[in-house]
Structures are given as structure tokens and as C-alpha cells.
CSV table of C-alpha atoms and ligand atoms in Angstrom, one decimal:
chain,number,residue,atom,x,y,z
T,1,MET,CA,72.7,104.7,80.0
T,2,ALA,CA,71.9,104.0,83.6
T,3,ALA,CA,74.4,105.3,86.2
T,4,LEU,CA,75.1,104.4,89.8
T,5,ASN,CA,72.9,106.1,92.3
T,6,LEU,CA,75.5,108.2,94.1
T,7,ILE,CA,75.5,111.3,96.3
T,8,PRO,CA,78.5,113.3,97.4
T,9,ILE,CA,80.2,112.4,100.7
T,10,PRO,CA,79.7,115.4,103.1
T,11,ILE,CA,82.9,117.5,103.6
T,12,SER,CA,83.9,118.9,107.0
T,13,GLU,CA,86.5,121.7,107.2
T,14,GLU,CA,86.7,121.5,111.0
T,15,ILE,CA,85.1,119.0,113.3
T,16,SER,CA,84.9,118.4,117.1
T,17,ARG,CA,84.9,115.0,118.7
T,18,GLU,CA,81.2,115.5,119.6
T,19,GLU,CA,80.2,116.6,116.1
T,20,PHE,CA,82.0,113.6,114.6
T,21,GLN,CA,80.5,111.1,117.1
T,22,LYS,CA,77.0,112.5,116.7
T,23,GLY,CA,77.0,113.2,112.9
T,24,PHE,CA,79.2,110.3,111.6
T,25,ALA,CA,80.5,107.6,114.0
T,26,LYS,CA,77.2,106.8,115.7
T,27,PRO,CA,75.0,106.8,112.5
T,28,ASN,CA,77.8,105.1,110.6
T,29,LYS,CA,78.1,107.7,107.9
T,30,PRO,CA,81.2,108.7,105.9
T,31,VAL,CA,82.7,112.1,105.8
T,32,VAL,CA,85.7,113.8,104.2
T,33,LEU,CA,87.8,115.7,106.8
T,34,LYS,CA,89.3,118.4,104.6
T,35,ASN,CA,93.0,119.1,105.2
T,36,TYR,CA,92.8,117.0,108.4
T,37,SER,CA,96.5,116.1,108.2
T,38,LEU,CA,97.9,119.6,107.7
T,39,GLY,CA,99.6,119.7,111.1
T,40,TRP,CA,101.3,116.2,110.7
T,41,PRO,CA,105.1,116.1,110.1
T,42,ALA,CA,104.3,113.5,107.3
T,43,ARG,CA,102.6,116.2,105.2
T,44,LYS,CA,105.9,117.8,104.3
T,45,LYS,CA,108.2,114.8,104.9
T,46,TRP,CA,106.5,112.0,103.0
T,47,THR,CA,107.4,112.4,99.3
T,48,PHE,CA,108.5,109.9,96.6
T,49,GLU,CA,112.1,111.2,97.1
T,50,TYR,CA,112.0,110.7,100.8
T,51,PHE,CA,110.7,107.1,100.6
T,52,LYS,CA,113.2,106.3,97.9
T,53,SER,CA,116.0,107.7,100.0
T,54,GLN,CA,114.9,105.4,102.9
T,55,HIS,CA,114.2,102.1,101.4
T,56,ALA,CA,114.8,102.0,97.6
T,57,ASP,CA,116.3,98.4,98.0
T,58,LEU,CA,113.3,96.9,99.8
T,59,MET,CA,111.6,94.1,97.8
T,60,VAL,CA,107.9,94.8,98.0
T,61,PRO,CA,104.8,92.9,96.8
T,62,VAL,CA,102.7,94.6,94.2
T,63,TYR,CA,99.1,93.9,93.1
T,64,LYS,CA,96.8,94.3,90.2
T,65,GLU,CA,93.0,94.6,90.4
T,66,ALA,CA,92.0,91.1,89.3
T,67,PHE,CA,90.0,90.7,92.4
T,68,ALA,CA,86.7,89.8,90.7
T,69,ASN,CA,88.2,86.8,88.9
T,70,SER,CA,87.5,83.4,90.4
T,71,GLY,CA,90.1,82.3,92.9
T,72,THR,CA,91.7,85.7,93.4
T,73,SER,CA,91.3,88.1,96.3
T,74,TYR,CA,91.9,91.8,96.5
T,75,THR,CA,95.0,91.1,98.4
T,76,SER,CA,96.4,88.6,95.8
T,77,THR,CA,100.0,89.4,95.0
T,78,ASP,CA,101.0,89.7,91.3
T,79,ASN,CA,104.6,90.5,91.4
T,80,LYS,CA,107.5,91.7,93.5
T,81,MET,CA,109.8,94.6,92.8
T,82,LEU,CA,112.3,97.0,94.4
T,83,PHE,CA,110.5,99.8,96.3
T,84,GLY,CA,112.6,102.4,94.6
T,85,ASP,CA,111.7,101.1,91.1
T,86,TYR,CA,108.1,100.9,92.1
T,87,LEU,CA,108.1,104.5,93.3
T,88,ASP,CA,109.7,105.7,90.0
T,89,LEU,CA,107.0,103.8,88.1
T,90,ILE,CA,104.0,105.3,89.8
T,91,ALA,CA,105.6,108.8,89.9
T,92,THR,CA,106.2,108.9,86.1
T,93,THR,CA,103.7,106.6,84.3
T,94,SER,CA,100.2,105.1,84.4
T,95,THR,CA,100.3,101.6,85.8
T,96,HIS,CA,97.8,99.2,87.3
T,97,TYR,CA,100.3,98.1,89.9
T,98,ARG,CA,99.4,99.0,93.5
T,99,MET,CA,100.9,98.3,96.9
T,100,PHE,CA,98.1,97.1,99.2
T,101,LEU,CA,98.0,97.1,103.0
T,102,PHE,CA,101.7,97.7,103.1
T,103,ASN,CA,103.0,97.9,106.7
T,104,ILE,CA,106.0,100.2,105.9
T,105,PHE,CA,106.2,100.9,109.7
T,106,LYS,CA,107.6,97.5,110.3
T,107,HIS,CA,110.6,98.5,108.2
T,108,ILE,CA,110.8,102.1,109.2
T,109,PRO,CA,109.3,102.4,112.7
T,110,SER,CA,110.3,106.0,113.1
T,111,LEU,CA,107.6,106.9,110.5
T,112,CYS,CA,105.0,106.4,113.2
T,113,ASN,CA,106.1,109.7,114.7
T,114,ASP,CA,105.0,111.5,111.6
T,115,PHE,CA,101.3,111.3,112.0
T,116,PHE,CA,98.7,111.4,114.8
T,117,TYR,CA,95.7,109.2,115.5
T,118,PRO,CA,92.6,111.5,115.1
T,119,ASP,CA,91.3,112.0,118.7
T,120,ILE,CA,87.7,112.0,117.5
T,121,ILE,CA,87.3,108.2,118.0
T,122,ASP,CA,88.8,105.5,120.3
T,123,ARG,CA,90.0,101.9,120.0
T,124,TYR,CA,92.7,102.4,117.3
T,125,LEU,CA,94.5,99.3,116.1
T,126,THR,CA,97.8,100.9,116.5
T,127,LYS,CA,99.8,97.8,115.4
T,128,TYR,CA,98.2,98.1,112.0
T,129,PRO,CA,98.8,101.4,110.3
T,130,PHE,CA,99.0,100.6,106.6
T,131,MET,CA,100.1,102.4,103.5
T,132,PHE,CA,98.6,102.1,100.0
T,133,PHE,CA,100.4,103.2,96.9
T,134,GLY,CA,99.0,103.1,93.4
T,135,GLY,CA,99.7,104.3,89.8
T,136,ALA,CA,97.4,106.5,87.8
T,137,THR,CA,94.6,104.4,86.3
T,138,SER,CA,94.9,101.6,88.9
T,139,TRP,CA,91.9,100.7,91.0
T,140,VAL,CA,90.8,98.7,94.0
T,141,ASP,CA,87.8,96.5,93.3
T,142,VAL,CA,84.8,97.0,95.5
T,143,HIS,CA,85.0,95.2,98.8
T,144,TYR,CA,84.6,95.8,102.5
T,145,ASP,CA,87.2,95.2,105.1
T,146,LEU,CA,87.1,91.8,106.7
T,147,ASP,CA,87.9,93.0,110.3
T,148,LEU,CA,85.0,95.5,110.1
T,149,SER,CA,87.2,98.3,111.4
T,150,HIS,CA,86.4,102.0,110.9
T,151,VAL,CA,89.1,103.4,108.5
T,152,PHE,CA,90.6,106.9,108.3
T,153,LEU,CA,92.2,107.0,104.9
T,154,THR,CA,94.6,110.0,104.5
T,155,GLN,CA,95.8,110.9,101.1
T,156,PHE,CA,99.3,112.3,100.9
T,157,TYR,CA,100.0,112.5,97.2
T,158,GLY,CA,97.8,112.3,94.1
T,159,LYS,CA,94.0,112.2,93.7
T,160,LYS,CA,91.7,109.3,93.8
T,161,ARG,CA,88.0,108.7,93.2
T,162,VAL,CA,86.2,106.9,95.9
T,163,ILE,CA,82.8,105.2,95.8
T,164,LEU,CA,81.2,103.8,99.0
T,165,PHE,CA,78.1,101.8,99.8
T,166,GLY,CA,76.8,101.1,103.2
T,167,PRO,CA,76.6,97.5,104.5
T,168,GLU,CA,72.8,97.6,104.2
T,169,TYR,CA,73.2,97.4,100.4
T,170,SER,CA,75.4,94.3,100.4
T,171,ASN,CA,72.7,92.1,98.8
T,172,TYR,CA,72.1,94.8,96.1
T,173,LEU,CA,75.8,94.6,95.3
T,174,TYR,CA,75.4,90.8,94.8
T,175,ARG,CA,77.8,90.0,97.6
T,176,HIS,CA,79.3,86.5,97.3
T,177,PRO,CA,78.4,84.5,100.4
T,178,LEU,CA,81.3,83.9,102.9
T,179,THR,CA,83.4,86.7,101.3
T,180,VAL,CA,83.8,90.5,101.4
T,181,SER,CA,83.6,90.8,97.6
T,182,CYS,CA,81.3,90.6,94.6
T,183,ASN,CA,81.6,90.3,90.9
T,184,ILE,CA,80.6,93.9,90.1
T,185,ASP,CA,82.9,96.2,88.2
T,186,ILE,CA,81.9,99.5,89.9
T,187,GLY,CA,84.0,101.5,87.4
T,188,ASN,CA,81.9,100.1,84.5
T,189,PRO,CA,78.8,98.5,86.0
T,190,ASP,CA,76.8,96.0,84.0
T,191,PHE,CA,73.2,96.8,84.9
T,192,GLU,CA,71.9,94.1,82.6
T,193,CYS,CA,73.6,91.4,84.6
T,194,TYR,CA,73.1,93.2,87.9
T,195,PRO,CA,69.9,95.3,87.7
T,196,ARG,CA,69.4,95.5,91.5
T,197,LEU,CA,72.6,97.5,91.7
T,198,LYS,CA,70.7,100.6,90.5
T,199,GLU,CA,68.8,100.6,93.8
T,200,ALA,CA,71.8,100.8,96.0
T,201,GLN,CA,72.3,104.4,97.2
T,202,GLY,CA,76.1,105.1,97.4
T,203,TYR,CA,78.4,108.0,98.0
T,204,GLU,CA,81.3,109.4,96.0
T,205,CYS,CA,84.1,111.9,96.5
T,206,THR,CA,87.5,112.8,95.0
T,207,LEU,CA,90.1,112.5,97.7
T,208,ASP,CA,92.8,115.1,97.4
T,209,SER,CA,96.2,115.2,99.2
T,210,GLY,CA,95.8,116.4,102.7
T,211,ASP,CA,92.3,115.0,103.0
T,212,THR,CA,91.2,112.2,105.3
T,213,LEU,CA,88.2,110.0,104.4
T,214,PHE,CA,86.3,108.3,107.2
T,215,ILE,CA,85.1,105.0,105.9
T,216,PRO,CA,82.7,103.6,108.5
T,217,THR,CA,82.7,99.9,109.6
T,218,GLY,CA,81.3,97.5,107.0
T,219,TYR,CA,81.3,100.0,104.1
T,220,TRP,CA,82.0,98.7,100.6
T,221,HIS,CA,84.7,100.8,98.9
T,222,TYR,CA,85.9,101.1,95.3
T,223,ILE,CA,88.9,103.3,94.7
T,224,TYR,CA,90.2,104.6,91.3
T,225,TYR,CA,93.6,106.4,91.2
T,226,LEU,CA,93.2,109.5,89.1
T,227,GLU,CA,96.9,110.2,89.7
T,228,GLY,CA,99.8,108.1,91.0
T,229,GLY,CA,100.1,108.6,94.8
T,230,PHE,CA,99.9,107.2,98.3
T,231,ALA,CA,97.8,107.2,101.4
T,232,LEU,CA,97.8,106.0,105.0
T,233,SER,CA,95.0,104.1,106.6
T,234,LEU,CA,94.5,104.1,110.4
T,235,ARG,CA,92.0,101.7,111.7
T,236,ALA,CA,89.7,101.6,114.8
T,237,ARG,CA,87.6,98.8,116.1
T,238,PRO,CA,83.8,99.6,116.2
T,239,ASP,CA,82.2,100.3,119.6
T,240,SER,CA,79.6,97.6,119.2
T,241,LEU,CA,80.5,94.2,120.7
T,242,THR,CA,78.2,92.5,118.1
T,243,LYS,CA,80.2,94.1,115.3
T,244,ARG,CA,83.5,92.9,116.9
T,245,LEU,CA,82.1,89.3,117.2
T,246,LEU,CA,80.8,89.5,113.7
T,247,SER,CA,84.2,90.4,112.4
T,248,GLY,CA,85.5,87.1,114.0
T,249,VAL,CA,82.8,85.2,112.2
T,250,LYS,CA,83.7,86.9,108.9
T,251,ILE,CA,87.4,86.2,109.3
T,252,PHE,CA,86.6,82.5,109.9
T,253,ASN,CA,84.1,82.4,107.0
T,254,LEU,CA,86.6,83.8,104.5
T,255,THR,CA,89.9,82.4,105.6
T,256,ILE,CA,88.7,78.9,106.7
T,257,LEU,CA,85.3,78.0,105.4
T,258,ASP,CA,85.5,79.7,101.9
T,259,HIS,CA,89.0,78.4,101.4
T,260,HIS,CA,88.2,74.8,102.3
T,261,ILE,CA,85.0,74.7,100.2
T,262,SER,CA,86.9,76.1,97.3
T,263,ARG,CA,89.6,73.4,97.7
T,264,PHE,CA,86.9,70.7,98.0
T,265,LEU,CA,84.7,71.8,95.1
T,266,GLY,CA,87.3,73.4,92.9
T,267,VAL,CA,87.8,77.2,92.6
T,268,GLN,CA,85.7,77.8,89.5
T,269,ARG,CA,82.8,75.6,90.5
T,270,TRP,CA,82.6,77.2,94.0
T,271,TYR,CA,82.9,80.7,92.5
T,272,ASN,CA,80.0,80.0,90.0
T,273,MET,CA,77.9,78.7,92.9
T,274,LYS,CA,78.6,81.8,94.9
T,275,GLU,CA,77.7,84.0,92.0
T,276,LYS,CA,74.4,82.1,91.5
T,277,MET,CA,73.5,82.5,95.2
T,278,ALA,CA,74.4,86.2,95.1
T,279,VAL,CA,72.0,86.7,92.1
T,280,ASN,CA,69.2,84.7,93.8
T,281,THR,CA,69.6,86.7,97.0
T,282,ALA,CA,69.6,90.0,95.1
T,283,ASN,CA,66.4,89.1,93.3
T,284,LYS,CA,64.6,88.5,96.5
T,285,GLN,CA,65.4,91.9,98.0
T,286,PRO,CA,62.6,94.4,98.5
T,287,LYS,CA,62.3,97.0,95.8
T,288,LEU,CA,64.0,100.3,96.8
T,289,LEU,CA,63.2,102.4,93.7
U,1,AKG,O1,93.5,103.6,98.9
U,1,AKG,C1,93.7,102.4,98.6
U,1,AKG,O2,94.4,102.1,97.6
U,1,AKG,C2,92.9,101.3,99.2
U,1,AKG,C3,92.3,101.7,100.6
U,1,AKG,C4,91.5,100.5,101.2
U,1,AKG,O3,91.1,99.6,100.5
U,1,AKG,C5,91.4,100.5,102.6
U,1,AKG,O4,91.8,101.4,103.3
U,1,AKG,O5,90.8,99.5,103.1
């Protein structure tokens, strides 16, 4: 059976700003920064018990992974529950429920004192530190981030498998036009339907607690929770002005254009059209293997 074409994400035990800039930020390549968060107060403080003691009664949105279905987005909410109940759920059982892009810092601003912005890059979006929580066996469908920011994803609890593809492979991933998504199930890829996917050269790693993964701007990411746990994402705007303008275009395309066309044509019809366009575009790409 064919498999995805993946190589391990390089791991760095210690890195200077210059090494990071030259080796990873400038060439837009991912890296795992091993134990990067060891000196942060959050390492010891942020536990299931601690979060429960702070905000067990907060009503929070939870998500499933039905991103590839027509009319859904990877940020579509499926349910609401008490934060305390949700934490108990992911600490004790396998569940597909995740909390996606949760700005817990709006509710508990003092948590911002528990971590540091890595000084190996500039232009952090300091208003938008987000947390992600997930139960064992949950996953995040493959997508790239609409705002085209660089992401530092720091794992605090539990392990997750991460698969990345650079933006140059978007057409080999059958990207749906105007969106940041596609119809491919990276965890169980269907190469008969999507043969060009085999040509995309991706990366993989298992992210462990304490580690920080640098996901460069525009990278597609798929995440599978091997264990229940949580992570923090810190985001930085890319240096390039073109990328920053492009992110404005992408936000417009997805939130306005795609939305209106979908309303006009009907969700399913527009989805089928995007899928057809994605297949046509993929079939026209140069052979890489
Ligand atoms: O770790 C996760 O659950 C999702 C992370 C993610 O998609 C992101 O940082 O953009």
C-alpha cells in the first residue's frame, strides 16, 4: 500500500537567533525545538488540575474533525460544555472533542505571565496567543492558517503526531480554491482518488510535552492526538510584505467570496465544484516523482 512521502522534521536541542533565522525562518522550513519551554513557569503550573481550579465553570465551545465535509470548516463548533467537564473527559478517555483556537487569556489574563515569546523571531501577534486542547484519538484535518502567520506550537501535556506540507505542494494536496482546506484525509489517504498526493514531500514528527514546533507561514498541518493533552500557539507575522498582503486576500476569499458563492449556489453544489477544480488543477501539475 502506498504511503505518504514524509521525512522527519529536524530537531534542535539548542538554537541561537542567527541559526534559527538562517536555517529555518528564512528558508521557511519547520523545526522541533526540543524542551524549548523548560524555563517557562507554565511548564510546572499548567496542569489539568490547575485549569480546573481556575475555570471549571466556564462554558466553552468544543469541536469535532468534520472539516472535510461540505459546508463545515475546521473551526466549526459542534457543542458547548463546561471547561471542567471537558478537562475531565480528555484526561480520562479517548474522545474526538477538541478545543480549537481557544483564547483562554481573555478569561485569565495572568496566564500570559507564564510563558515567553521566543526571541528568535519578531512581529508576534501578542493579542492572539491561543490554546488547543484535544482528547486521545482526536485530530485536526489538514489545513493551513488563513492569516499566514508563523506558528510556534508548544506542547504542555500529551503527545501528538504532526504532519506538515509546504505551501508549494498545495495543488498536490488538491486544495479547494478560495479556501485553506482540501478533501484529503491525511490520516488515511485515498491515493486512488488523489494520486498526485504521493508526489508531495511532507514532514512528520511526534511532538512531546516541553517541545515547541515551528510551523512556517503557509504550511499545511495535520495533527493527531496520540494522548489527551494541550498546547499553546504563539503566532508571528511573516517578514515579507507580499505574504502579509496575500493573507488579506486569503481572508477576503474565504470569509466573503467563498461564503457568498456558497450561499448563492448552495453549499453542496459549490463544494462539488471546488472539488472538481482541485482535481483538474492537481492533474495539470508537473510530475515530481
Ligand atoms: O494542536 C492543535 O490541536 C492544532 C494546532 C493548529 O492547528 C494551529 O496551531 O494552527
